[in-house]
Amino acid sequence: MISKWVGKRMVMGIVVLFIVSFLSFFIMQAAPGDPAAAFYGGNAQTLTTAEKERITRAYALDRPVAEQYVAWLGETVKGNLGISSKEGRPVSDIIVERLPNTLLLFSVTMFFIVMGSLWLGTVAGMKAGSMWDKGLSTFSIATSSIPAFWLGILFIYFFAVNLGILPSSGSGDVEGTGGVIDKIRHLIMPAGVLIVTHVGIYARFLQESIKIENGQYYVKVARANGVMERFIRKGIVRNASIPYLNYIAMTIPSFFGGSIIVESLFAWPGLGQLTVKAVATKDYPLLMGSIMVTGILVVMTLFIVDLIMYAMDPKLRKGGIR
C-alpha cells in the first residue's frame, strides 16, 4: 500500500516539474532579445561559425519554440543543463557550488520556524483568552505584515552598521579561513529575517487548530474521566499537527520565493541570488537550471512532509492513497 502511495507522489512530482519547465521555458522565449545568444556563452564573439552552428543544432535554436523545448528537455533529462552565458561554464557546475548554501539556509530556517511555531502555537492554543493567546495573534499579524527586504535592511543597519557585530553580506570571510563560527555569523541575519517573518503566522495556524481540537467532544470526555492533562495535551497537539503540516506544505513554494529576496539582499551565494543574477543578465540556460533545481527542492520537501503526514494520520494510512 505504501509503495503505491509513494509511487503516486513521485508521478505527481514529475508532472509538477514538467509543468514548471514548460511554463518557464515558454515565458522566457517570449521575453525580448535573442535566446540563441544566451546559449552561445560569454565568449560568443570568439566562437567560430561552425561552433555556433553546432550549438544551434544541439538545442534546435533554428526551429520552432516547441521543438526547442523538446531538445532542451532531452538534454536536461540526460543531465546537461547547458552553458552559462555569463560565466561560460556548465550550469550544473555553478548550481552545485551554490546548492549547499541554499540547503543550509533552508534547513536552519525551517528548523527554528517549526520549533518556534510549535512552542508558541501550543502554549497560546491551550490557553485560550490569555495574554499568550492575544499576544500571539498580534505578533503573527505584525511579523507577517513586515516585508522581508525592509526587515533585512533594518537588521543590516542595526547589527552590521550600528553595532558592527554581524557581517552584512556573503557567507564567509574573503579569505575563507573563518571556519564554522564565521559561517554562523554570516547566516544569522538572513536566517533571522526568514524566521521572524514566518514563525508568527505558522504559530497562529497551529494555535487555531489546537483551539478547535481542545473543544472537541473526545477531549471533554477524557477530562471528565480524569485522564492526565499531559496525555490530553499530547493527543490535541498530535491531531492539530496534521492540518499544521498541511499548511507548511502549502507555503513551501512561497517560502522559497521569499528566500530569493533575502539571499539577494544579504548577497548570500545560494540559488535565489543566482536566479536573480540570471534574470538580470538574461542568462537563460542558468535561469532554467536554477528554476528546475529549485522546483526539485520544493517537490522533495513536499514529499517529505507528505510522508510525515502519512505516518501521523491513521486516515491516510487506512485510505492508502489520496
CSV table of C-alpha atoms in Angstrom, one decimal, residues 65-266:
chain,number,residue,atom,x,y,z
A,65,VAL,CA,9.9,27.0,-29.9
A,66,ALA,CA,8.1,23.7,-29.2
A,67,GLU,CA,11.0,21.8,-30.9
A,68,GLN,CA,13.5,23.9,-28.9
A,69,TYR,CA,11.7,22.9,-25.7
A,70,VAL,CA,11.8,19.2,-26.6
A,71,ALA,CA,15.5,19.5,-27.4
A,72,TRP,CA,16.2,21.3,-24.1
A,73,LEU,CA,14.1,18.8,-22.2
A,74,GLY,CA,16.0,15.9,-23.8
A,75,GLU,CA,19.4,17.4,-22.8
A,76,THR,CA,18.2,18.2,-19.3
A,77,VAL,CA,16.9,14.7,-18.7
A,78,LYS,CA,20.4,13.5,-19.6
A,79,GLY,CA,21.9,15.9,-17.0
A,80,ASN,CA,23.1,18.6,-19.5
A,81,LEU,CA,21.7,21.9,-18.3
A,82,GLY,CA,23.7,23.9,-20.9
A,83,ILE,CA,26.4,26.5,-20.6
A,84,SER,CA,26.0,29.8,-18.7
A,85,SER,CA,26.2,32.8,-21.0
A,86,LYS,CA,27.6,34.9,-18.1
A,87,GLU,CA,30.3,32.7,-16.8
A,88,GLY,CA,30.9,30.4,-19.8
A,89,ARG,CA,30.8,27.3,-17.5
A,90,PRO,CA,28.4,24.4,-17.3
A,91,VAL,CA,25.3,25.4,-15.5
A,92,SER,CA,25.4,22.2,-13.4
A,93,ASP,CA,28.8,23.1,-12.0
A,94,ILE,CA,27.6,26.6,-11.0
A,95,ILE,CA,24.5,25.2,-9.3
A,96,VAL,CA,26.5,22.5,-7.4
A,97,GLU,CA,28.6,25.3,-6.0
A,98,ARG,CA,25.5,27.3,-4.8
A,99,LEU,CA,23.2,24.5,-3.7
A,100,PRO,CA,24.9,23.8,-0.3
A,101,ASN,CA,24.3,27.4,0.8
A,102,THR,CA,20.7,27.3,-0.1
A,103,LEU,CA,20.2,24.0,1.6
A,104,LEU,CA,22.0,25.3,4.7
A,105,LEU,CA,19.8,28.5,4.9
A,106,PHE,CA,16.6,26.5,4.2
A,107,SER,CA,17.3,23.7,6.8
A,108,VAL,CA,18.4,26.1,9.6
A,109,THR,CA,15.5,28.4,8.9
A,110,MET,CA,12.8,25.7,8.8
A,111,PHE,CA,14.1,24.0,11.9
A,112,PHE,CA,13.8,27.2,14.0
A,113,ILE,CA,10.4,28.1,12.4
A,114,VAL,CA,8.9,24.7,13.1
A,115,MET,CA,10.3,24.5,16.7
A,116,GLY,CA,9.3,28.1,17.5
A,117,SER,CA,5.8,27.9,16.0
A,118,LEU,CA,5.2,24.5,17.7
A,119,TRP,CA,6.0,26.0,21.1
A,120,LEU,CA,4.2,29.3,20.6
A,121,GLY,CA,1.2,27.8,19.0
A,122,THR,CA,0.8,25.1,21.6
A,123,VAL,CA,1.1,27.5,24.6
A,124,ALA,CA,-1.2,30.1,23.1
A,125,GLY,CA,-3.7,27.5,21.8
A,126,MET,CA,-4.0,25.7,25.2
A,127,LYS,CA,-4.6,29.0,27.0
A,128,ALA,CA,-7.5,30.5,25.1
A,129,GLY,CA,-8.3,34.1,26.1
A,130,SER,CA,-5.0,34.5,27.9
A,131,MET,CA,-2.3,37.1,27.3
A,132,TRP,CA,-0.4,34.4,25.3
A,133,ASP,CA,-3.4,33.8,23.1
A,134,LYS,CA,-3.9,37.6,22.4
A,135,GLY,CA,-0.2,38.3,22.2
A,136,LEU,CA,0.5,35.6,19.6
A,137,SER,CA,-2.4,36.9,17.5
A,138,THR,CA,-0.9,40.4,17.5
A,139,PHE,CA,2.6,39.1,17.0
A,140,SER,CA,1.6,37.0,14.0
A,141,ILE,CA,-0.2,39.8,12.2
A,142,ALA,CA,2.7,42.2,12.9
A,143,THR,CA,5.5,39.9,11.7
A,144,SER,CA,3.7,38.5,8.7
A,145,SER,CA,3.0,42.1,7.6
A,146,ILE,CA,6.6,43.1,7.6
A,147,PRO,CA,8.2,42.9,4.1
A,148,ALA,CA,11.3,40.7,4.3
A,149,PHE,CA,13.5,43.2,2.4
A,150,TRP,CA,12.6,46.0,4.8
A,151,LEU,CA,13.3,43.9,7.9
A,152,GLY,CA,16.6,42.9,6.3
A,153,ILE,CA,17.6,46.5,5.8
A,154,LEU,CA,16.7,47.2,9.5
A,155,PHE,CA,18.9,44.2,10.5
A,156,ILE,CA,21.8,45.4,8.4
A,157,TYR,CA,21.5,48.9,9.8
A,158,PHE,CA,21.2,47.8,13.4
A,159,PHE,CA,23.5,44.8,13.7
A,160,ALA,CA,26.1,45.5,11.0
A,161,VAL,CA,26.3,49.3,10.6
A,162,ASN,CA,25.3,50.5,14.1
A,163,LEU,CA,26.6,47.7,16.4
A,164,GLY,CA,29.1,46.2,14.0
A,165,ILE,CA,28.7,42.7,15.4
A,166,LEU,CA,27.5,40.8,12.3
A,167,PRO,CA,28.7,40.9,8.7
A,168,SER,CA,26.2,42.5,6.3
A,169,SER,CA,26.7,40.2,3.3
A,170,GLY,CA,28.2,36.9,2.0
A,171,SER,CA,28.6,33.5,3.5
A,172,GLY,CA,32.1,33.7,4.9
A,173,ASP,CA,35.2,36.0,5.1
A,174,VAL,CA,37.0,36.8,1.9
A,175,GLU,CA,39.9,34.5,2.6
A,176,GLY,CA,37.6,31.6,3.6
A,177,THR,CA,39.5,31.0,6.8
A,178,GLY,CA,36.8,31.9,9.3
A,179,GLY,CA,35.6,28.4,9.9
A,180,VAL,CA,32.2,27.4,11.3
A,181,ILE,CA,31.9,30.3,13.6
A,182,ASP,CA,32.3,32.8,10.8
A,183,LYS,CA,29.7,30.8,8.7
A,184,ILE,CA,27.2,31.1,11.6
A,185,ARG,CA,27.8,34.8,11.9
A,186,HIS,CA,27.0,35.3,8.2
A,187,LEU,CA,24.0,33.1,8.5
A,188,ILE,CA,22.3,34.8,11.5
A,189,MET,CA,20.8,37.8,9.7
A,190,PRO,CA,19.4,36.1,6.5
A,191,ALA,CA,18.0,33.2,8.6
A,192,GLY,CA,16.7,35.6,11.2
A,193,VAL,CA,14.7,37.6,8.7
A,194,LEU,CA,13.1,34.5,7.3
A,195,ILE,CA,12.3,33.1,10.8
A,196,VAL,CA,10.8,36.4,12.1
A,197,THR,CA,8.6,36.8,9.0
A,198,HIS,CA,7.3,33.2,9.1
A,199,VAL,CA,7.2,31.9,12.6
A,200,GLY,CA,4.3,34.0,13.7
A,201,ILE,CA,1.9,33.0,11.0
A,202,TYR,CA,2.8,29.3,11.3
A,203,ALA,CA,2.3,29.5,15.1
A,204,ARG,CA,-1.1,31.3,14.6
A,205,PHE,CA,-2.3,28.5,12.4
A,206,LEU,CA,-1.3,25.8,14.9
A,207,GLN,CA,-2.9,28.0,17.7
A,208,GLU,CA,-6.3,28.0,16.0
A,209,SER,CA,-6.1,24.2,15.2
A,210,ILE,CA,-5.4,23.5,18.9
A,211,LYS,CA,-8.3,25.6,20.0
A,212,ILE,CA,-10.6,23.6,17.7
A,213,GLU,CA,-9.2,20.3,19.0
A,214,ASN,CA,-9.4,21.5,22.6
A,215,GLY,CA,-13.2,22.0,22.2
A,216,GLN,CA,-13.8,18.6,20.7
A,217,TYR,CA,-16.1,16.1,22.4
A,218,TYR,CA,-13.4,13.4,22.9
A,219,VAL,CA,-11.3,16.0,24.9
A,220,LYS,CA,-14.2,16.8,27.2
A,221,VAL,CA,-14.9,13.1,27.8
A,222,ALA,CA,-11.2,12.5,28.5
A,223,ARG,CA,-11.1,15.3,31.1
A,224,ALA,CA,-14.4,14.1,32.6
A,225,ASN,CA,-12.8,10.6,33.1
A,226,GLY,CA,-9.8,12.0,34.8
A,227,VAL,CA,-7.2,11.4,32.1
A,228,MET,CA,-4.0,13.2,33.0
A,229,GLU,CA,-3.7,16.6,31.3
A,230,ARG,CA,-0.3,15.9,29.7
A,231,PHE,CA,-1.8,12.9,27.8
A,232,ILE,CA,-4.8,15.1,26.7
A,233,ARG,CA,-2.4,17.8,25.6
A,234,LYS,CA,-0.3,15.2,23.6
A,235,GLY,CA,-3.4,14.0,21.8
A,236,ILE,CA,-4.6,17.5,21.0
A,237,VAL,CA,-1.2,18.6,19.6
A,238,ARG,CA,-0.9,15.4,17.6
A,239,ASN,CA,-4.3,15.9,15.9
A,240,ALA,CA,-3.7,19.6,15.4
A,241,SER,CA,-0.3,19.0,13.8
A,242,ILE,CA,-1.8,17.3,10.8
A,243,PRO,CA,-3.5,20.5,9.3
A,244,TYR,CA,-0.5,22.4,10.6
A,245,LEU,CA,1.8,20.2,8.4
A,246,ASN,CA,-0.6,20.6,5.5
A,247,TYR,CA,-0.3,24.4,5.9
A,248,ILE,CA,3.5,24.1,5.9
A,249,ALA,CA,3.4,22.1,2.7
A,250,MET,CA,1.2,24.7,1.0
A,251,THR,CA,3.5,27.5,1.9
A,252,ILE,CA,6.8,25.9,1.0
A,253,PRO,CA,6.8,27.3,-2.6
A,254,SER,CA,6.2,30.9,-1.4
A,255,PHE,CA,8.9,30.3,1.3
A,256,PHE,CA,11.4,29.7,-1.5
A,257,GLY,CA,10.2,32.8,-3.2
A,258,GLY,CA,10.8,34.8,-0.1
A,259,SER,CA,14.3,33.4,0.3
A,260,ILE,CA,15.2,34.7,-3.2
A,261,ILE,CA,14.8,38.3,-1.9
A,262,VAL,CA,16.7,37.6,1.3
A,263,GLU,CA,19.6,35.9,-0.5
A,264,SER,CA,19.9,38.8,-2.8
A,265,LEU,CA,19.7,41.4,0.0
A,266,PHE,CA,22.4,39.7,2.0
